[in-house]
mmCIF file of C-alpha atoms in Angstrom:
data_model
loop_
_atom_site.group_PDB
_atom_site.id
_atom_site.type_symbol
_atom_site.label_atom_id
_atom_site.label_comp_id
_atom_site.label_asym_id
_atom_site.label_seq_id
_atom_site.Cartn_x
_atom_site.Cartn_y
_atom_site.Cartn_z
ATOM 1 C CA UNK A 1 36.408 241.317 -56.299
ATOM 2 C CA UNK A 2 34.868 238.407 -58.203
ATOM 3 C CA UNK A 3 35.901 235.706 -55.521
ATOM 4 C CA UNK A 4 34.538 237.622 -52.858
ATOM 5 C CA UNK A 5 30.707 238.047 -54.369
ATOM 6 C CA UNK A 6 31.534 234.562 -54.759
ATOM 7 C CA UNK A 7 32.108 233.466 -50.813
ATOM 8 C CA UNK A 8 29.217 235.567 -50.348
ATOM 9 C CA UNK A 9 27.005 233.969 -52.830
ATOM 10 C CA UNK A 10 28.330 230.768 -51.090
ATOM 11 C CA UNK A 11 27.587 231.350 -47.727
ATOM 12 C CA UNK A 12 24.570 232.994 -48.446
ATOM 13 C CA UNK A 13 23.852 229.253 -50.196
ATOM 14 C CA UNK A 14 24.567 227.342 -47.489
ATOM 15 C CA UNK A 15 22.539 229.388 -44.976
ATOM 16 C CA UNK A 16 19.728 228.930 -47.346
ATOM 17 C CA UNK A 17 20.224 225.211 -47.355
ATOM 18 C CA UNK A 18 20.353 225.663 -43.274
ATOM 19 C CA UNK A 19 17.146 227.324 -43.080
ATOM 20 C CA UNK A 20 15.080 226.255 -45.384
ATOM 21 C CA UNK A 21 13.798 222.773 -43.507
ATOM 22 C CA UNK A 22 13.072 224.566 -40.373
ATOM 23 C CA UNK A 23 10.659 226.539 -42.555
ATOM 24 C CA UNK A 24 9.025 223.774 -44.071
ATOM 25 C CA UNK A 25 8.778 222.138 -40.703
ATOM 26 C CA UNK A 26 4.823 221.280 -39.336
ATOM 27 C CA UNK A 27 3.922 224.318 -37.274
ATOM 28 C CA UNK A 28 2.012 221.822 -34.791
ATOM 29 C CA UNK A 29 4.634 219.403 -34.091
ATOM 30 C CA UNK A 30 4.831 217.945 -31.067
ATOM 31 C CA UNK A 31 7.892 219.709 -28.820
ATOM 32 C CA UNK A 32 9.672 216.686 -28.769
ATOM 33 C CA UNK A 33 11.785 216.780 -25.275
ATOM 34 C CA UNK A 34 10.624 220.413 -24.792
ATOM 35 C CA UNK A 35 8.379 219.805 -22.229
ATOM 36 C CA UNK A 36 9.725 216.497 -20.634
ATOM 37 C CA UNK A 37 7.516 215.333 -18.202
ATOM 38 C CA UNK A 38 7.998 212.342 -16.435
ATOM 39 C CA UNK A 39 9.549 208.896 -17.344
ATOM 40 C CA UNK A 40 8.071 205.392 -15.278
ATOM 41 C CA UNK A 41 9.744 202.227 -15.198
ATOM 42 C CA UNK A 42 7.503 199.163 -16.886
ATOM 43 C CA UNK A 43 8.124 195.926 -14.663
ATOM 44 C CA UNK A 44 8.175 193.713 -17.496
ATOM 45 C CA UNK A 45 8.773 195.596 -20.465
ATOM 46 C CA UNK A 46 11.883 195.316 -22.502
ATOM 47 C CA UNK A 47 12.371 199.021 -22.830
ATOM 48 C CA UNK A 48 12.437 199.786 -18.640
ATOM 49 C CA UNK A 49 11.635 203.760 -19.542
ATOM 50 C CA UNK A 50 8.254 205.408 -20.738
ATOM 51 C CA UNK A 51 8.367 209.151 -21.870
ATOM 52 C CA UNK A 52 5.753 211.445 -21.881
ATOM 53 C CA UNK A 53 5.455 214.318 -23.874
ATOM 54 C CA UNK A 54 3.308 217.639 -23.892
ATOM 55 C CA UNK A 55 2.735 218.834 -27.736
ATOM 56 C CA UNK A 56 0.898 222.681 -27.889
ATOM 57 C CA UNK A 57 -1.127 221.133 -31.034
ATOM 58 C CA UNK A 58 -4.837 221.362 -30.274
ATOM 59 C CA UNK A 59 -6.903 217.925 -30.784
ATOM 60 C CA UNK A 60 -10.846 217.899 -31.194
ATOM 61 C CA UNK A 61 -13.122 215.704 -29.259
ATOM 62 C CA UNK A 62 -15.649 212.800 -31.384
ATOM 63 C CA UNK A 63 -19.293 214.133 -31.946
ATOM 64 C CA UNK A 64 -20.415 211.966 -29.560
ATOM 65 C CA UNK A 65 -18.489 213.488 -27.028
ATOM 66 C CA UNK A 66 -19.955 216.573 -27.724
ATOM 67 C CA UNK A 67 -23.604 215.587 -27.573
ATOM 68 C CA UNK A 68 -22.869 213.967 -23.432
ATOM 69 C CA UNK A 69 -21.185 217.108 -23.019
ATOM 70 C CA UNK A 70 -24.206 219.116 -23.635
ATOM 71 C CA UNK A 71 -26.079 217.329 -21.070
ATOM 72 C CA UNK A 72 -23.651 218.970 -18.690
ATOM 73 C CA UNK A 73 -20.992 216.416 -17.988
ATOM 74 C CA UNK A 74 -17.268 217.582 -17.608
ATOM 75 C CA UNK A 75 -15.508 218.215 -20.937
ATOM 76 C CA UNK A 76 -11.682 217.162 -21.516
ATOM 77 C CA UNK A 77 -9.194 219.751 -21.523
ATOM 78 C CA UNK A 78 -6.266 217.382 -22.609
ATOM 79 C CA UNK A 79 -6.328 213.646 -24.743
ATOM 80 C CA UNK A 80 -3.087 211.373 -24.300
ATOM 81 C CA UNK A 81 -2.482 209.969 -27.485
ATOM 82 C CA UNK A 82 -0.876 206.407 -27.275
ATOM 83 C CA UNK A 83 0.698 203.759 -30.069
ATOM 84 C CA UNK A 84 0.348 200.347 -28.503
ATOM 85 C CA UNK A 85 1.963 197.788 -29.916
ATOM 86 C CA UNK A 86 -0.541 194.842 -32.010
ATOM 87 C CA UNK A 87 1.704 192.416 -30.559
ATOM 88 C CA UNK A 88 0.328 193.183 -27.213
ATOM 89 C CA UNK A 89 -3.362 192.764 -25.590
ATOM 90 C CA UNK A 90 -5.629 194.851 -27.125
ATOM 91 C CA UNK A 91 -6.015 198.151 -24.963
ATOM 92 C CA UNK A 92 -9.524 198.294 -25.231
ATOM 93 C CA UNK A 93 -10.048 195.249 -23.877
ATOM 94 C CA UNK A 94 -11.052 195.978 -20.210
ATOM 95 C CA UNK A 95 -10.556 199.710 -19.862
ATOM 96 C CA UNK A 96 -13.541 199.489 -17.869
ATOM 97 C CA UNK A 97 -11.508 198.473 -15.274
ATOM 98 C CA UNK A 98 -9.031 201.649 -15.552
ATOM 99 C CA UNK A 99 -10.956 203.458 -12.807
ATOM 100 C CA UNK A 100 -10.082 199.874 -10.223
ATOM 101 C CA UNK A 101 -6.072 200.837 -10.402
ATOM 102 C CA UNK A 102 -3.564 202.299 -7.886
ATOM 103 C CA UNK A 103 -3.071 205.541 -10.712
ATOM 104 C CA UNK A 104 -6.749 206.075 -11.072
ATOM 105 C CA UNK A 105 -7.015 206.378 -6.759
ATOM 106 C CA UNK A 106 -5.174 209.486 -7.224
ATOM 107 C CA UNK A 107 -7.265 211.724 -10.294
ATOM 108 C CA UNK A 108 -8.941 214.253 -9.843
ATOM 109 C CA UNK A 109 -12.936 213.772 -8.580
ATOM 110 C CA UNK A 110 -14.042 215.814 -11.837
ATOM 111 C CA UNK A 111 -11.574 213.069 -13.871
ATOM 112 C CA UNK A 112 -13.354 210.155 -11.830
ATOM 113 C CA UNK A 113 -16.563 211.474 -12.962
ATOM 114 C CA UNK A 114 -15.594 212.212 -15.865
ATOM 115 C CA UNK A 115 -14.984 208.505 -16.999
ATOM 116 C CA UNK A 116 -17.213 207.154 -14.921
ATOM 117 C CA UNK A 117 -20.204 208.943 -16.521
ATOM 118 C CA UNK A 118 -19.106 210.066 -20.158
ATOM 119 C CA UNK A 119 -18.540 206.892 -22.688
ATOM 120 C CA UNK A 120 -16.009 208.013 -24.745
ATOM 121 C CA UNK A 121 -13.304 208.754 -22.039
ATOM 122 C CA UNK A 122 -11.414 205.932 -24.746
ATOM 123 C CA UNK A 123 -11.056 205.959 -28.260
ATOM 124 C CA UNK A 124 -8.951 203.159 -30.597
ATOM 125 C CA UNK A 125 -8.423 203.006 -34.046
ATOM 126 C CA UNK A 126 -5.368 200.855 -36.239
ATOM 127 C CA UNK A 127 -2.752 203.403 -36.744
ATOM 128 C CA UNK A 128 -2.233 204.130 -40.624
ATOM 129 C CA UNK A 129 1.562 205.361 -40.327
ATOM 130 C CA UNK A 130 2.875 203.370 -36.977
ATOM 131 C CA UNK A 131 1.998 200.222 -39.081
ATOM 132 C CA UNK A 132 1.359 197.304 -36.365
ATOM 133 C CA UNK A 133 -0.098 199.609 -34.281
ATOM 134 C CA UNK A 134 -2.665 201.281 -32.540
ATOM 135 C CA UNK A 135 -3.638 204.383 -31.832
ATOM 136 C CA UNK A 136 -5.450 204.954 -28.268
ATOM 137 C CA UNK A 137 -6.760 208.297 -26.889
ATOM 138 C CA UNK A 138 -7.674 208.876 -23.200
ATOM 139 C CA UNK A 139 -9.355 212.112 -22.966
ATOM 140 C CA UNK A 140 -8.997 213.641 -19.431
ATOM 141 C CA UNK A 141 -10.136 217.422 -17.340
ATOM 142 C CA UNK A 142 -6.662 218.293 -16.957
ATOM 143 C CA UNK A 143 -2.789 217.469 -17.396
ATOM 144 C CA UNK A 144 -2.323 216.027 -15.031
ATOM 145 C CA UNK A 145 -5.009 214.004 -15.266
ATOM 146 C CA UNK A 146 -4.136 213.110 -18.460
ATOM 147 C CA UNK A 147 -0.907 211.532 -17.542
ATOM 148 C CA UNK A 148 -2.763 209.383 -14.392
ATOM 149 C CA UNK A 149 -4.943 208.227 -17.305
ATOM 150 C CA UNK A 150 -1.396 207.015 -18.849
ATOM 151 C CA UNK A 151 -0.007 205.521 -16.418
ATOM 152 C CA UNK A 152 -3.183 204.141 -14.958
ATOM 153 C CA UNK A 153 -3.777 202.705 -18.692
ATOM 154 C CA UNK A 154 -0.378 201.417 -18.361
ATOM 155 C CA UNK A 155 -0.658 199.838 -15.092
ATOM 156 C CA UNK A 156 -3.984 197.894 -15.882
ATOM 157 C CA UNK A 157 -2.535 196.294 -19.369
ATOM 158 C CA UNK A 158 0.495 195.551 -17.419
ATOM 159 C CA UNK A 159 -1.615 193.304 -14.196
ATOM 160 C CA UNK A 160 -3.723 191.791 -16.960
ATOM 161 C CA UNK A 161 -1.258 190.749 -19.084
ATOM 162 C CA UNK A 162 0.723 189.473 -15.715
ATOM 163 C CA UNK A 163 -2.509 188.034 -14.269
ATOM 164 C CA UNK A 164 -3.196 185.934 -17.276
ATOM 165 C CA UNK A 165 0.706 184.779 -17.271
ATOM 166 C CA UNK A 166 -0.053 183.716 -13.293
ATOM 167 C CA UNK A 167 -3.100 181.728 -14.693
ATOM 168 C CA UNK A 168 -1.647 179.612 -17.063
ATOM 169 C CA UNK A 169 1.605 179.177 -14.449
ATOM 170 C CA UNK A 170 -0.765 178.633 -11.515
ATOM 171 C CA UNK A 171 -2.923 175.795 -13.858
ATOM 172 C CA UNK A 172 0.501 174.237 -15.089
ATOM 173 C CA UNK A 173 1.390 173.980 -11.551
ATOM 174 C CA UNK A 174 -1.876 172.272 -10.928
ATOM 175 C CA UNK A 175 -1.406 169.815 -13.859
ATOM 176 C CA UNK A 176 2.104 169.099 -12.866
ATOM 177 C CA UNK A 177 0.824 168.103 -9.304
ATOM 178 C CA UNK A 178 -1.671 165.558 -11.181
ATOM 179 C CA UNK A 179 0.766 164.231 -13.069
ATOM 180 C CA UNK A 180 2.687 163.577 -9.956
ATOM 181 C CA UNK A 181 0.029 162.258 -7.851
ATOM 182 C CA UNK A 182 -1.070 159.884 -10.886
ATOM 183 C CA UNK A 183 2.457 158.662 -11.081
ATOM 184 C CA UNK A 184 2.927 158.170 -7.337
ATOM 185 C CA UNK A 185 -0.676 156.199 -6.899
ATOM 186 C CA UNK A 186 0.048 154.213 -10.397
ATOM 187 C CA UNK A 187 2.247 151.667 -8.580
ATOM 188 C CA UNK A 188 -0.301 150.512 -6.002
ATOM 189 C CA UNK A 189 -3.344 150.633 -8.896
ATOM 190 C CA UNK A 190 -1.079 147.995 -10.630
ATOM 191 C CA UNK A 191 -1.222 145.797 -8.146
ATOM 192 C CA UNK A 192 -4.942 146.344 -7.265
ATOM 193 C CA UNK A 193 -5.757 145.949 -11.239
ATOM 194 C CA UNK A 194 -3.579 142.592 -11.072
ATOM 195 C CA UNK A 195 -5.609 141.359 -8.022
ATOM 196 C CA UNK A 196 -8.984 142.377 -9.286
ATOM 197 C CA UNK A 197 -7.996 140.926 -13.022
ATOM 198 C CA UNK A 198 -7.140 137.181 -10.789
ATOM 199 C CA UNK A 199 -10.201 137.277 -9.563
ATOM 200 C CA UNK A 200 -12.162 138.314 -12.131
ATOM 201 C CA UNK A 201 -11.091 135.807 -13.959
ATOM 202 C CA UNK A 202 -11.508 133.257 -11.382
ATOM 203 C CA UNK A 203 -15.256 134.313 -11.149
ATOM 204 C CA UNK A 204 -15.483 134.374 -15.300
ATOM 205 C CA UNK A 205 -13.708 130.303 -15.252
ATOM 206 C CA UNK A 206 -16.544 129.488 -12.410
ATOM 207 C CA UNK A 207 -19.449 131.044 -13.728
ATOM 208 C CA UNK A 208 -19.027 131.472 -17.558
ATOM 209 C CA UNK A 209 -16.040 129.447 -18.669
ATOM 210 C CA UNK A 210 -16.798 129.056 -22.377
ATOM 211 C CA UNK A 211 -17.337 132.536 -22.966
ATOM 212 C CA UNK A 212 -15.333 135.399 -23.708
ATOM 213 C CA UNK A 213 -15.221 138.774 -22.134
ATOM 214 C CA UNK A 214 -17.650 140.545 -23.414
ATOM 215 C CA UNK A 215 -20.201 137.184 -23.488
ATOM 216 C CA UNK A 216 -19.993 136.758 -19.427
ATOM 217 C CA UNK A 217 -20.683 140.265 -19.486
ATOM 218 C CA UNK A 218 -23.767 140.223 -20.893
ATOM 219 C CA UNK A 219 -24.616 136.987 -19.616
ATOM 220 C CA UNK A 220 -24.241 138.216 -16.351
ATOM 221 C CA UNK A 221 -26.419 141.528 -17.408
ATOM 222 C CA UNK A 222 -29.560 138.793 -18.314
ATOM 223 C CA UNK A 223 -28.920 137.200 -15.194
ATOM 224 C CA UNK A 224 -29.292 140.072 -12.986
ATOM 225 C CA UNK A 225 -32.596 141.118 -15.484
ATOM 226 C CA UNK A 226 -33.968 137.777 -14.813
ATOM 227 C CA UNK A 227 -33.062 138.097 -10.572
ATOM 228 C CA UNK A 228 -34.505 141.933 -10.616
ATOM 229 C CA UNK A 229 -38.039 140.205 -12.602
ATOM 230 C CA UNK A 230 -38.627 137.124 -10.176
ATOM 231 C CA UNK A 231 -37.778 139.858 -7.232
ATOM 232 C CA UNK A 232 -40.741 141.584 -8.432
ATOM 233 C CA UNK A 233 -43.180 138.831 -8.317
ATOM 234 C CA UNK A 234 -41.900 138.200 -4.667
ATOM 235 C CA UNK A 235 -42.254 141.406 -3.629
ATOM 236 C CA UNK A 236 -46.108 141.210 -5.035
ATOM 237 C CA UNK A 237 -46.795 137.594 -3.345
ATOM 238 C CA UNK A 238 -45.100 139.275 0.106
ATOM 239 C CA UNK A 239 -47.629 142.211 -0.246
ATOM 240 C CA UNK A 240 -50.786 139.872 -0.600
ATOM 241 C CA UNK A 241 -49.082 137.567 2.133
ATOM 242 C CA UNK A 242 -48.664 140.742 4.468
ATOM 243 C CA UNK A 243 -52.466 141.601 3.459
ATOM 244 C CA UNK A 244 -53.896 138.189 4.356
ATOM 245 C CA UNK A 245 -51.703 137.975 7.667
ATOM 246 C CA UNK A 246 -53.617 141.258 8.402
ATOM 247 C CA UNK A 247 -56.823 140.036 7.773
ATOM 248 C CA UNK A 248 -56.281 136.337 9.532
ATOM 249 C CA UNK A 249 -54.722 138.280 12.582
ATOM 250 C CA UNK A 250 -57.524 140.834 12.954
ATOM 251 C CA UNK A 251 -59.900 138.037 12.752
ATOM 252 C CA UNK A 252 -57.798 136.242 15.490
ATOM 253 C CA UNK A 253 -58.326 139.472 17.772
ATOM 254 C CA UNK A 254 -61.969 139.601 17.189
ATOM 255 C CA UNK A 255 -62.776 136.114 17.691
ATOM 256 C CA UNK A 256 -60.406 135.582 20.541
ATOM 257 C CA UNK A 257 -57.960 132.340 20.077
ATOM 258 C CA UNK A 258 -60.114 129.787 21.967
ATOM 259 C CA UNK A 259 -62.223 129.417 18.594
ATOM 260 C CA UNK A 260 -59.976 128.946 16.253
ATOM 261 C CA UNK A 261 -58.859 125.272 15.270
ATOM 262 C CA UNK A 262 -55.383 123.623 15.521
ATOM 263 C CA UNK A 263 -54.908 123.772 11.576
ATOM 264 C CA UNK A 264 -55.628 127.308 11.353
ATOM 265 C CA UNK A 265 -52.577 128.136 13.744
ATOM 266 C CA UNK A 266 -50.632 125.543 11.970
ATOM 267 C CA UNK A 267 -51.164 127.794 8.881
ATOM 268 C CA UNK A 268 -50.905 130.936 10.623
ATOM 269 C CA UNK A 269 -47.335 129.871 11.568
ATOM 270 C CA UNK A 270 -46.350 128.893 7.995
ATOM 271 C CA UNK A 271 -47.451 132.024 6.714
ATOM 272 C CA UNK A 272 -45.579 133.730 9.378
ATOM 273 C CA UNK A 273 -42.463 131.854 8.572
ATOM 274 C CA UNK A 274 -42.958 132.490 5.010
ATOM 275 C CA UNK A 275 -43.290 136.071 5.229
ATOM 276 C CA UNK A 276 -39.987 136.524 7.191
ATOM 277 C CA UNK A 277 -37.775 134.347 4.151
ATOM 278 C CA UNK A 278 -38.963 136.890 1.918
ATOM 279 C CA UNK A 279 -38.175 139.616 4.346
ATOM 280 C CA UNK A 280 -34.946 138.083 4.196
ATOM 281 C CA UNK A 281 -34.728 137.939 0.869
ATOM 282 C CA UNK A 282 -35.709 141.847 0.542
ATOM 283 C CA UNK A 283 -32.880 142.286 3.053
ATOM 284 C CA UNK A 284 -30.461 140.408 0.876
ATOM 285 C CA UNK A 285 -31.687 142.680 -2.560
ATOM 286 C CA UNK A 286 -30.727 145.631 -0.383
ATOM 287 C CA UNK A 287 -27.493 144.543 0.858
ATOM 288 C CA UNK A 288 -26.429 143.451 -3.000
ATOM 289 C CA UNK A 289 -27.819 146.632 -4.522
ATOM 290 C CA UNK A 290 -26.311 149.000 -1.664
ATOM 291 C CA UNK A 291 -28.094 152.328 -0.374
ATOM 292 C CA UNK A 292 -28.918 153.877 -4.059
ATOM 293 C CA UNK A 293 -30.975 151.357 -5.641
ATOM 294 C CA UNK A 294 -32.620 149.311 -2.632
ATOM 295 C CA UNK A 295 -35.260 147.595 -4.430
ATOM 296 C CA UNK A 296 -33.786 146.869 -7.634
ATOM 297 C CA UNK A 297 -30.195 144.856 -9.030
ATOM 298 C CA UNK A 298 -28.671 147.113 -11.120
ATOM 299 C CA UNK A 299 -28.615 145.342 -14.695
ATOM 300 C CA UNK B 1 -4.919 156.422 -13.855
ATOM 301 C CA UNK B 2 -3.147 156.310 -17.205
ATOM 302 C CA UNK B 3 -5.143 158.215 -19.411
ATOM 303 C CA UNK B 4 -5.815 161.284 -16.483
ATOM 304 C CA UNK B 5 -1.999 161.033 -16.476
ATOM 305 C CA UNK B 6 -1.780 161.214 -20.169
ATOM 306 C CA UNK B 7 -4.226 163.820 -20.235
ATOM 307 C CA UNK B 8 -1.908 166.151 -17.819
ATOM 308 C CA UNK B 9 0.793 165.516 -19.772
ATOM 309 C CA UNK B 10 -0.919 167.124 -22.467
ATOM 310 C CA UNK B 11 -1.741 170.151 -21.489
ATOM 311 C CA UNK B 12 1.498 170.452 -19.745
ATOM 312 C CA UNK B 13 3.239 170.487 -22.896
ATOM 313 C CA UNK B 14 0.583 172.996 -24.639
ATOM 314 C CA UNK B 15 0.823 175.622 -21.573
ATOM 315 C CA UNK B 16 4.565 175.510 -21.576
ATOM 316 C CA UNK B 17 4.140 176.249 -25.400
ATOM 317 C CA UNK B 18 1.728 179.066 -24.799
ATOM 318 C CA UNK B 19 3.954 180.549 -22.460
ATOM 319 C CA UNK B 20 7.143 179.747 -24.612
ATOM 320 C CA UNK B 21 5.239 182.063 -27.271
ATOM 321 C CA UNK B 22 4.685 184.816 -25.326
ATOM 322 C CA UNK B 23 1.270 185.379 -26.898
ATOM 323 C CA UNK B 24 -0.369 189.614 -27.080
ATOM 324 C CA UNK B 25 -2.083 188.995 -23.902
ATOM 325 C CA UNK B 26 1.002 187.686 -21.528
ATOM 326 C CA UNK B 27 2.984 190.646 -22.426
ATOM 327 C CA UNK B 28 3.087 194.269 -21.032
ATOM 328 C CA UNK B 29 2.174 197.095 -23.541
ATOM 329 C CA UNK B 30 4.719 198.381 -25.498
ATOM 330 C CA UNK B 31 4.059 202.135 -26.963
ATOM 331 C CA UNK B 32 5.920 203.260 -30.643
ATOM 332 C CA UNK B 33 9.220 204.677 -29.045
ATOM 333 C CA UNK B 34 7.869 204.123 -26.171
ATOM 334 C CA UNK B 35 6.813 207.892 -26.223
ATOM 335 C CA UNK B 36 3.344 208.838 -25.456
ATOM 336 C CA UNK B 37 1.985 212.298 -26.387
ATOM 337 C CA UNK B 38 -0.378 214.700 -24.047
ATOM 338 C CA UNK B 39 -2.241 217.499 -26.238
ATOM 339 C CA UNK B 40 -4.481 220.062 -25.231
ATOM 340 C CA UNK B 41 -8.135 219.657 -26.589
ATOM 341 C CA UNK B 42 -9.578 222.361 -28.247
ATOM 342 C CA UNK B 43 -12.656 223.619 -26.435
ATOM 343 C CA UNK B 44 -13.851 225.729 -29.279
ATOM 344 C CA UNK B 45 -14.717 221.904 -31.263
ATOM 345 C CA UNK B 46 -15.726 220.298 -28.131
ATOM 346 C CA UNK B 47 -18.596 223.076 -27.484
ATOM 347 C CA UNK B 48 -19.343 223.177 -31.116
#
């Protein structure tokens, strides 16, 4: 008699045990594999499969929300909650590009309006029990939308974070290519350096032999100052030349060349000669200064 | 010639360490459990 209320006190133990966590359990729990939806392959990712669930548990929208959705905008029916990893790009960096991928084509219009004209289609915040993570809610009209909103969330951090791999791969490329081209074209600057460094220092032993380097260098700077100055004064003496030529030749024509003497033409043909050496010599500045500077040695 | 060589060299060896390190924005998102949850919104707070 006694060991019998005694197997019934014990199972009546052990179903308490049994029982009593499912009725401590949260009532709003998400149905975890209840409602399995769908499961995507990431491209990159080391865990290749992505679950989405559907919880019952009702989620409010942010006052702001509310206010846009006064002004008669669409209001969201469902929010996908998502823990992103810290240790990957930031989520909220360039969801306003969500709407540009392949998932986002196929929403819903009302969805497509709905983030394009309400704000807070978004919302982030760090993640107080998933530590190193955080927590990212895409509102959306429907379910179904809802999961698009996933997977078109997933699909945009996934070509950005491929994209800015390509960059740096595409710009290592390029550097590797300069590398390469330096090192093929080194050979032949060698042997140009060697040739200009001969003569170089031929001109330096012919010109400036006693000085050093940096001495001819700015010997040669004064010289080119002190060409460049008594240019100048040519080119002023070549103006009044020109100018008197003018006047001498104009007189010629008005006088007609039966008056004038035999010294006068003598001088007329001095002049003339003199005005085309400095011609020459403007000629000469040009070709020594090249196309950029045509009047002036560069000091 | 040198120095641009130099130079390239350089960054060479800093890209291939950036992309050595993986750093947050080279790598695809990964979720906690890689399980993300769809609730429904309650309409009665959104109106309010």
């Amino acid at each position: 008699m006694i060991s019998s209320r005694k197997r019934q006190l014990e199972i009546a133990l052990i179903l308490a045990c049994l029982c009593a966590p499912a009725s401590y359990a949260e009532p709003n729990e998400p149905k975890a594999g209840l409602q399995f939806e769908t499961a995507e392959k990431e491209p990159n990712g080391p865990e290749p499969r992505l679950t989405i669930e559907v919880s019952d548990r009702l989620m409010s929208w942010t006052s702001l929300s509310r206010r846009l959705a006064v002004r008669g905008l669409p209001k969201p029916t469902h929010v996908a909650e998502l823990l992103v990893s810290n240790r990957t790009r930031e989520p909220s960096f360039g969801l306003e590009y969500l709407m540009k991928t392949a998932a986002a084509q196929s929403m819903s219009l009302k969805q497509r309006q709905f983030v394009e004209d309400s704000v807070p289609f978004a919302e982030m915040e760090p993640d107080e029990a998933a530590r190193n993570h955080h927590r990212l809610h895409l509102y959306a009209v429907s379910e179904e939308d809802a999961k698009k909103m996933i997977e078109a969330c997933v699909e945009l951090l996934t070509d950005t974070a491929n994209r800015t791999r390509q960059d740096y791969l595409i710009a290592l490329a390029g550097h590797r290519e300069e590398v390469a081209t330096a090192n093929q074209q080194l050979p032949e600057k060698e042997i140009e350096l060697t040739a200009a460094k001969t003569s170089y220092d031929g001109i330096k032993r012919a010109t400036h032999p006693f000085s050093d380097d940096t001495e001819a260098t700015e010997n040669v700077k004064r010289t080119i100052l002190e060409m460049n100055n008594m240019l100048d004064v040519l080119d002023i003496e070549l103006a009044g030349i020109h100018e008197k030529l003018k006047v001498i030749k104009d007189y010629q024509e008005w006088k007609k060349p039966t008056v004038a003497s035999e010294p006068v033409y003598t001088k007329l043909t001095e002049m003339e000669l003199c005005e085309s050496r400095s011609e020459k010599q403007t000629s000469l500045r040009h070709s020594t200064n090249g196309p950029a500077s045509p009047t002036r040695l560069d000091a | 010639m040198k120095s641009t060589s130099k130079i390239a060299k350089g960054i060479i060896v800093e890209i291939e360490r950036i992309l050595a390190s993986s750093p947050p924005d080279m790598v695809p998102p990964k979720f906690y459990h890689d399980k993300i949850v769809i609730y429904p919104v309650d309409s009665f707070l959104a109106d309010r």
